[in-house]
Short mmCIF file of C-alpha atoms in Angstrom, two decimals:
data_model
loop_
_atom_site.label_atom_id
_atom_site.label_comp_id
_atom_site.label_asym_id
_atom_site.label_seq_id
_atom_site.Cartn_x
_atom_site.Cartn_y
_atom_site.Cartn_z
CA MET A 994 0.97 -45.27 78.32
CA ARG A 995 -2.74 -45.52 77.62
CA ASP A 996 -3.32 -42.03 79.10
CA ILE A 997 -0.63 -40.51 76.85
CA PHE A 998 -2.24 -42.15 73.81
CA LEU A 999 -5.66 -40.75 74.74
CA ILE A 1000 -4.23 -37.28 75.34
CA ALA A 1001 -2.58 -37.34 71.89
CA LEU A 1002 -5.80 -38.59 70.31
CA TYR A 1003 -7.96 -35.84 71.87
CA ALA A 1004 -5.39 -33.16 71.03
CA PHE A 1005 -5.14 -34.39 67.44
CA THR A 1006 -8.91 -34.45 67.06
CA GLY A 1007 -9.25 -30.85 68.27
CA ALA A 1008 -6.37 -29.68 66.07
CA VAL A 1009 -7.80 -31.43 62.99
CA ALA A 1010 -11.19 -29.82 63.54
CA THR A 1011 -9.52 -26.40 63.75
CA GLY A 1012 -7.36 -27.11 60.70
CA LEU A 1013 -10.41 -28.04 58.62
CA ALA A 1014 -12.15 -24.87 59.68
CA GLY A 1015 -9.02 -22.89 58.78
CA ALA A 1016 -8.83 -24.56 55.36
CA GLY A 1017 -12.43 -23.56 54.73
CA ALA A 1018 -11.67 -20.00 55.78
CA LEU A 1019 -8.62 -19.86 53.46
CA ARG A 1020 -10.77 -21.08 50.58
CA LEU A 1021 -13.34 -18.37 51.22
CA ILE A 1022 -10.73 -15.58 51.30
CA ARG A 1023 -8.46 -16.97 48.54
CA ARG A 1024 -9.05 -13.84 46.46
CA ARG A 1025 -8.30 -11.46 49.31
CA SER A 1026 -5.01 -9.93 50.41
CA LEU A 1027 -2.05 -12.05 51.49
CA THR A 1028 -2.28 -10.35 54.88
CA ALA A 1029 -5.65 -11.99 55.54
CA SER A 1030 -4.32 -15.42 54.56
CA LEU A 1031 -1.29 -15.10 56.84
CA THR A 1032 -3.56 -13.99 59.70
CA VAL A 1033 -5.76 -17.07 59.21
CA VAL A 1034 -2.71 -19.35 59.14
CA ALA A 1035 -1.36 -17.85 62.38
CA ALA A 1036 -4.80 -18.07 64.00
CA VAL A 1037 -5.17 -21.71 62.94
CA GLY A 1038 -1.89 -22.62 64.63
CA VAL A 1039 -2.86 -21.01 67.91
CA LEU A 1040 -6.48 -22.19 67.84
CA ALA A 1041 -5.38 -25.72 67.05
CA MET A 1042 -3.31 -25.70 70.22
CA LEU A 1043 -6.22 -24.26 72.19
CA ALA A 1044 -8.71 -26.77 70.76
CA GLY A 1045 -6.43 -29.66 71.63
CA THR A 1046 -5.99 -28.30 75.15
CA LEU A 1047 -9.74 -27.90 75.63
CA ALA A 1048 -10.36 -31.42 74.32
CA VAL A 1049 -7.86 -32.84 76.80
CA ALA A 1050 -9.40 -30.78 79.63
CA TRP A 1051 -12.89 -32.00 78.67
CA ALA A 1052 -11.59 -35.56 78.99
CA MET A 1053 -10.62 -34.69 82.60
CA PHE A 1054 -6.85 -34.94 82.02
CA LEU A 1055 -6.24 -31.35 83.20
CA SER A 1056 -7.23 -29.64 86.41
CA PRO A 1057 -9.09 -26.29 86.24
CA HIS A 1058 -5.96 -24.47 87.42
CA ASP A 1059 -3.78 -26.09 84.74
CA LEU A 1060 -6.41 -25.30 82.11
CA SER A 1061 -6.47 -21.61 83.04
CA VAL A 1062 -2.67 -21.46 82.92
CA VAL A 1063 -2.52 -23.13 79.50
CA THR A 1064 -5.34 -20.93 78.17
CA THR A 1065 -3.53 -17.79 79.28
CA VAL A 1066 -0.29 -18.94 77.61
CA VAL A 1067 -2.16 -19.76 74.41
CA ALA A 1068 -3.90 -16.37 74.45
CA MET A 1069 -0.57 -14.55 74.73
CA ALA A 1070 0.84 -16.70 71.92
CA ALA A 1071 -2.21 -15.85 69.81
CA VAL A 1072 -1.65 -12.11 70.29
CA VAL A 1073 2.03 -12.33 69.32
CA SER A 1074 1.33 -14.67 66.35
CA LEU A 1075 -1.44 -12.51 64.93
CA ALA A 1076 0.65 -9.35 65.29
CA THR A 1077 3.61 -11.03 63.55
CA ALA A 1078 1.35 -12.33 60.76
CA LEU A 1079 -0.12 -8.86 60.22
CA LEU A 1080 3.33 -7.23 60.04
CA LEU A 1081 4.66 -9.89 57.67
CA GLY A 1082 1.56 -9.67 55.49
CA ARG A 1083 1.74 -5.89 55.24
CA TRP A 1084 5.46 -6.06 54.35
CA VAL A 1085 4.91 -8.67 51.62
CA VAL A 1086 1.92 -6.75 50.22
CA ALA A 1087 3.96 -3.54 50.14
CA ARG A 1088 6.76 -5.27 48.21
CA SER A 1089 4.19 -6.78 45.82
CA ARG A 1090 2.68 -3.35 45.15
CA GLU A 1091 6.13 -1.91 44.41
CA LEU A 1092 6.73 -4.75 41.96
CA THR A 1093 3.34 -4.12 40.35
CA VAL A 1094 4.14 -0.43 39.83
CA ALA A 1095 7.56 -1.31 38.37
CA ALA A 1096 6.01 -3.92 36.04
CA ARG A 1097 3.42 -1.40 34.83
CA SER A 1098 6.20 0.92 33.64
CA PHE A 1099 7.60 -1.46 31.04
CA GLY A 1100 4.12 -2.64 30.12
CA ASP A 1101 3.46 0.95 29.01
CA GLY A 1102 6.53 0.91 26.76
CA GLY A 1103 9.25 1.85 29.24
CA ASP A 1104 12.05 -0.15 30.83
CA PHE A 1105 11.58 -2.25 33.94
CA THR A 1106 13.44 -1.01 37.02
CA ALA A 1107 13.47 -3.46 39.91
CA PRO A 1108 12.43 -2.11 43.35
CA THR A 1109 15.36 -1.26 45.57
CA GLU A 1110 13.74 -2.53 48.78
CA PRO A 1111 14.62 -6.13 49.77
CA ALA A 1112 11.92 -8.71 49.07
CA THR A 1113 11.30 -12.40 49.51
CA ALA A 1114 13.19 -14.91 47.38
CA GLU A 1115 10.10 -15.54 45.24
CA LEU A 1116 9.46 -11.85 44.61
CA ALA A 1117 13.16 -11.32 43.88
CA ALA A 1118 13.08 -14.17 41.34
CA LEU A 1119 9.96 -12.66 39.75
CA SER A 1120 11.70 -9.29 39.60
CA ARG A 1121 14.67 -10.84 37.78
CA GLU A 1122 12.36 -12.53 35.28
CA LEU A 1123 10.55 -9.24 34.66
CA ALA A 1124 13.89 -7.48 34.12
CA ALA A 1125 14.91 -10.15 31.59
CA THR A 1126 11.55 -9.87 29.86
CA SER A 1127 11.90 -6.09 29.75
CA ALA A 1128 15.31 -6.44 28.09
CA ARG A 1129 13.91 -8.83 25.48
CA LEU A 1130 11.00 -6.49 24.80
CA ALA A 1131 13.40 -3.57 24.38
CA GLU A 1132 15.44 -5.59 21.88
CA SER A 1133 12.24 -6.57 20.07
CA ARG A 1134 11.09 -2.95 19.88
CA GLU A 1135 14.50 -1.93 18.56
CA ARG A 1136 14.37 -4.65 15.88
CA GLU A 1137 10.85 -3.59 14.97
CA ARG A 1138 11.94 0.03 14.57
CA ALA A 1139 14.91 -1.06 12.45
CA LEU A 1140 12.67 -3.23 10.26
CA GLU A 1141 10.16 -0.41 9.87
CA THR A 1142 12.98 1.94 8.87
CA SER A 1143 14.22 -0.64 6.36
CA ARG A 1144 10.72 -1.01 4.92
CA ARG A 1145 10.33 2.74 4.49
CA GLU A 1146 13.75 2.99 2.85
CA LEU A 1147 12.94 0.03 0.60
CA VAL A 1148 9.67 1.58 -0.56
CA ALA A 1149 11.37 4.93 -1.22
CA TRP A 1150 14.29 3.41 -3.10
CA ILE A 1151 12.15 0.96 -5.08
CA SER A 1152 9.87 3.84 -6.08
CA HIS A 1153 12.89 5.83 -7.23
CA ASP A 1154 14.46 2.90 -9.06
CA LEU A 1155 11.18 2.09 -10.82
CA ARG A 1156 10.40 5.68 -11.76
CA THR A 1157 13.73 6.24 -13.54
CA PRO A 1158 13.58 3.32 -16.03
CA LEU A 1159 9.85 3.77 -16.53
CA ALA A 1160 10.35 7.41 -17.43
CA GLY A 1161 13.07 6.37 -19.88
CA LEU A 1162 10.88 3.68 -21.41
CA ARG A 1163 8.04 6.14 -21.81
CA ALA A 1164 10.28 8.69 -23.52
CA MET A 1165 11.75 6.11 -25.89
CA ALA A 1166 8.32 4.70 -26.70
CA GLU A 1167 6.99 8.18 -27.50
CA ALA A 1168 10.02 8.89 -29.69
CA LEU A 1169 9.49 5.66 -31.61
CA GLU A 1170 5.77 6.33 -31.89
CA ASP A 1171 6.31 9.86 -33.26
CA GLY A 1172 9.01 8.66 -35.65
CA VAL A 1173 11.64 11.03 -34.28
CA ALA A 1174 14.05 8.32 -33.09
CA ALA A 1175 17.34 8.79 -34.98
CA ASP A 1176 18.47 5.20 -34.32
CA PRO A 1177 15.46 2.89 -33.62
CA ASP A 1178 17.67 -0.17 -33.20
CA ARG A 1179 19.56 1.51 -30.38
CA TYR A 1180 16.25 2.45 -28.75
CA PHE A 1181 15.02 -1.14 -29.00
CA LYS A 1182 18.22 -2.40 -27.40
CA GLN A 1183 17.95 0.15 -24.59
CA ILE A 1184 14.29 -0.74 -24.00
CA ARG A 1185 15.22 -4.42 -23.74
CA THR A 1186 17.95 -3.59 -21.22
CA GLU A 1187 15.60 -1.55 -19.07
CA VAL A 1188 12.89 -4.23 -19.21
CA GLU A 1189 15.39 -6.89 -18.12
CA ARG A 1190 16.46 -4.68 -15.24
CA LEU A 1191 12.86 -4.18 -14.15
CA ASN A 1192 12.25 -7.91 -14.48
CA ASP A 1193 15.25 -8.65 -12.24
CA MET A 1194 13.97 -6.17 -9.66
CA VAL A 1195 10.51 -7.75 -9.63
CA GLY A 1196 12.11 -11.19 -9.36
CA ASP A 1197 14.13 -10.07 -6.34
CA LEU A 1198 11.01 -8.69 -4.68
CA PHE A 1199 9.15 -11.94 -5.29
CA GLU A 1200 12.04 -14.01 -3.93
CA LEU A 1201 12.28 -11.81 -0.84
CA SER A 1202 8.53 -12.06 -0.23
CA ARG A 1203 8.76 -15.87 -0.32
CA ILE A 1204 11.67 -15.79 2.13
CA HIS A 1205 9.84 -13.52 4.57
CA ALA A 1206 6.65 -15.59 4.26
CA GLY A 1207 8.57 -18.82 4.94
CA THR A 1208 7.40 -20.36 1.65
CA LEU A 1209 10.79 -20.70 0.00
CA ALA A 1210 10.76 -24.29 -1.29
CA LEU A 1211 14.20 -25.92 -1.31
CA SER A 1212 15.23 -29.00 -3.27
CA PRO A 1213 18.53 -30.00 -1.63
CA SER A 1214 20.93 -32.36 -3.31
CA ARG A 1215 24.54 -33.41 -2.75
CA ILE A 1216 26.81 -30.94 -4.56
CA SER A 1217 30.54 -30.34 -4.54
CA LEU A 1218 31.57 -26.84 -3.55
CA TYR A 1219 34.09 -26.90 -6.38
CA ASP A 1220 31.33 -27.24 -8.97
CA LEU A 1221 29.11 -24.71 -7.22
CA VAL A 1222 31.84 -22.04 -7.11
CA GLY A 1223 32.90 -22.82 -10.69
CA ASP A 1224 29.40 -22.20 -12.03
CA ALA A 1225 29.10 -18.95 -10.07
CA LEU A 1226 32.47 -17.69 -11.34
CA ALA A 1227 31.53 -18.51 -14.93
CA GLY A 1228 28.28 -16.59 -14.59
CA ALA A 1229 29.98 -13.51 -13.09
CA ASP A 1230 32.94 -13.44 -15.47
CA PRO A 1231 31.31 -11.17 -18.13
CA LEU A 1232 30.44 -8.53 -15.51
CA ALA A 1233 33.96 -8.74 -14.07
CA ARG A 1234 35.49 -8.19 -17.53
CA GLU A 1235 33.19 -5.22 -18.10
CA HIS A 1236 34.40 -3.61 -14.85
CA GLY A 1237 38.02 -4.64 -15.31
CA VAL A 1238 38.01 -6.79 -12.15
CA ARG A 1239 39.92 -10.05 -11.77
CA LEU A 1240 38.06 -13.10 -10.42
CA VAL A 1241 40.09 -15.58 -8.40
CA GLY A 1242 38.89 -18.95 -7.15
CA ASP A 1243 42.06 -20.88 -6.39
CA HIS A 1244 41.33 -21.83 -2.76
CA VAL A 1245 38.24 -23.98 -3.17
CA GLU A 1246 38.13 -27.39 -1.50
CA PRO A 1247 35.93 -30.07 -3.11
CA VAL A 1248 33.78 -30.47 -0.01
CA PRO A 1249 30.28 -31.95 -0.52
CA VAL A 1250 27.26 -30.04 0.80
CA GLU A 1251 23.51 -30.73 0.85
CA VAL A 1252 22.02 -27.57 -0.67
CA ASP A 1253 19.59 -26.37 -3.30
CA GLY A 1254 21.97 -25.80 -6.20
CA ARG A 1255 19.83 -23.15 -7.88
CA GLU A 1256 19.36 -21.08 -4.72
CA MET A 1257 22.99 -21.34 -3.60
CA THR A 1258 24.13 -20.32 -7.10
CA ARG A 1259 21.98 -17.24 -6.62
CA VAL A 1260 23.64 -16.61 -3.24
CA LEU A 1261 27.13 -16.73 -4.75
CA GLY A 1262 25.98 -14.73 -7.77
CA ASN A 1263 24.60 -11.93 -5.59
CA LEU A 1264 27.77 -11.83 -3.51
CA LEU A 1265 29.97 -11.75 -6.60
CA VAL A 1266 27.92 -9.06 -8.35
CA ASN A 1267 27.97 -6.95 -5.20
CA ALA A 1268 31.75 -7.42 -4.84
CA ILE A 1269 32.49 -6.68 -8.51
CA ARG A 1270 30.45 -3.47 -8.50
CA ARG A 1271 32.17 -2.24 -5.34
CA THR A 1272 35.73 -3.13 -6.44
CA PRO A 1273 37.60 -0.54 -8.53
CA ALA A 1274 39.09 -1.44 -11.91
CA ASP A 1275 42.22 -3.62 -11.78
CA GLY A 1276 41.02 -4.88 -8.39
CA THR A 1277 40.52 -8.51 -7.37
CA VAL A 1278 37.52 -10.45 -6.13
CA ALA A 1279 38.50 -13.77 -4.54
CA VAL A 1280 36.26 -16.73 -3.77
CA ALA A 1281 37.31 -19.42 -1.30
CA ALA A 1282 35.67 -22.49 0.21
CA GLU A 1283 37.06 -24.55 3.05
CA ARG A 1284 35.99 -26.82 5.85
CA SER A 1285 35.92 -25.36 9.36
CA ALA A 1286 34.92 -26.47 12.84
CA ASP A 1287 31.40 -25.05 12.32
CA GLY A 1288 30.86 -26.55 8.86
CA VAL A 1289 31.80 -25.29 5.40
CA VAL A 1290 32.73 -21.64 4.89
CA LEU A 1291 32.22 -19.95 1.52
CA SER A 1292 33.85 -16.52 1.36
CA VAL A 1293 33.90 -13.66 -1.16
CA THR A 1294 36.59 -11.03 -0.64
CA ASP A 1295 36.51 -7.71 -2.51
CA GLY A 1296 38.52 -4.50 -2.74
CA CYS A 1297 35.79 -2.02 -1.86
CA GLY A 1298 37.93 -0.24 0.71
CA GLY A 1299 35.84 -1.43 3.65
CA ILE A 1300 32.44 -0.69 5.14
CA PRO A 1301 31.96 1.82 7.99
CA GLU A 1302 31.83 -0.04 11.27
CA GLU A 1303 28.46 1.47 12.20
CA ASP A 1304 26.99 0.10 8.94
CA LEU A 1305 28.24 -3.48 9.30
CA PRO A 1306 25.22 -4.69 11.36
CA ARG A 1307 22.83 -3.40 8.66
CA VAL A 1308 24.54 -4.82 5.57
CA PHE A 1309 22.07 -7.73 5.25
CA ASP A 1310 18.96 -5.65 6.07
CA THR A 1311 16.24 -5.39 3.45
CA GLY A 1312 16.62 -2.21 1.41
CA TRP A 1313 19.98 -1.18 2.85
CA ARG A 1314 22.42 0.19 0.26
CA GLY A 1315 24.80 2.33 2.25
CA THR A 1316 25.31 6.06 2.15
CA ASP A 1317 27.21 6.01 -1.16
CA ALA A 1318 24.74 3.83 -3.09
CA ARG A 1319 21.66 5.86 -3.89
CA THR A 1320 21.48 5.34 -7.64
CA PRO A 1321 21.75 2.39 -10.06
CA PRO A 1322 23.63 0.20 -10.71
CA ALA A 1323 23.67 -0.22 -6.94
CA GLY A 1324 20.32 -1.97 -7.09
CA ALA A 1325 17.41 -1.81 -4.68
CA GLY A 1326 19.26 -3.19 -1.68
CA LEU A 1327 17.66 -6.64 -1.96
CA GLY A 1328 20.58 -8.82 -3.01
CA LEU A 1329 22.25 -9.28 0.38
CA ALA A 1330 18.89 -9.63 2.14
CA ILE A 1331 18.08 -12.48 -0.28
CA VAL A 1332 21.50 -14.01 0.45
CA ARG A 1333 20.81 -14.07 4.18
CA GLY A 1334 17.30 -15.47 3.72
CA ILE A 1335 18.44 -18.32 1.47
CA VAL A 1336 21.41 -19.20 3.70
CA GLU A 1337 19.25 -19.23 6.84
CA ALA A 1338 16.75 -21.46 5.03
CA HIS A 1339 19.68 -23.89 4.64
CA GLU A 1340 20.31 -23.62 8.43
CA GLY A 1341 23.44 -21.60 7.79
CA ARG A 1342 24.53 -18.07 8.65
CA THR A 1343 26.05 -15.05 6.93
CA THR A 1344 28.66 -12.63 8.28
CA VAL A 1345 30.70 -9.73 6.98
CA ARG A 1346 33.87 -8.12 8.29
CA ASN A 1347 36.40 -5.61 7.10
CA ILE A 1348 39.86 -6.63 5.96
CA PRO A 1349 42.75 -4.46 4.74
CA GLY A 1350 41.59 -2.84 1.50
CA GLY A 1351 38.09 -4.31 1.42
CA CYS A 1352 35.66 -6.61 3.15
CA ARG A 1353 34.98 -10.32 3.36
CA PHE A 1354 31.53 -11.91 3.17
CA GLU A 1355 31.28 -15.40 4.64
CA VAL A 1356 28.56 -18.01 4.28
CA THR A 1357 28.72 -20.92 6.73
CA LEU A 1358 26.81 -24.08 5.75
CA PRO A 1359 26.50 -27.46 7.45
CA VAL A 1360 28.60 -30.25 5.99
CA ALA A 1361 26.74 -32.93 4.02
#
């Protein structure tokens, strides 16, 4: 028993010495190829066995014949181990290079295509993560292009919408200045109307800039949806009468919500104005509010005839006005973008969908 203990001790000592030397070698080549590291690991395993054998032989536990036999066996094992390590290292390095080339493609703005050759579980997991990252980057680039398109459209439409009233104001001012205005009072009234329109446009731009900058300050309070919808209907009633549109708000539940009353009144006002302007005379715009599984749903239904399906995802984009809304009173395409910004600031969401004869805008808010 004592001899076995001594043999184990000498073998362990020789193996530890080899392992320490191997650890030092791995540290020195830690920046080199994986093939070199695998070769060192394989060599350490074989040399540890050889060192332990030599230590036992030095302690006179092995005969010279047995030592030569063991050394030969260890040498053959070393050859096979090193060859296997080299092959494995070259295979892993080749798969890593393929992954590097594939990753470079989507880094340059393309899409990531995973290598078709089989790889280790770790490299396969990395490939899947790169593919997911590539998909997210593609979506981000698409959103960026859509936003840039919206910005360009917004600048073009705002420039057009500003130029028209400004040209009218300039003409009316010159007519009044030259004393050639046949009806000055009518000119003054028209100037006031145009100035109010410009003021509303500037106010929308300022509101939208605060929303995009994340500086929209909310003052939430507990409000009944019944009161909120009632105030919005009262404010939109004159415009509805002017367009010959009926306003209906019969299906409104008195559900309490924690919202900024001023901002949510603006949300409903924008939705109602948009619905009234898109609904033909003798049409109906209906407002409803009810509790749902997700919270409280405010809806505005109009008779616009529906929105093209390809345009539905862009309805709430900044500056979007649709193909049939290039001139006033369509506005600058800011109203629905402001609606979405205010609702999202309240941790809600906005949706739109077509219904027979029109479309339905929905605002979902959390229950108080």
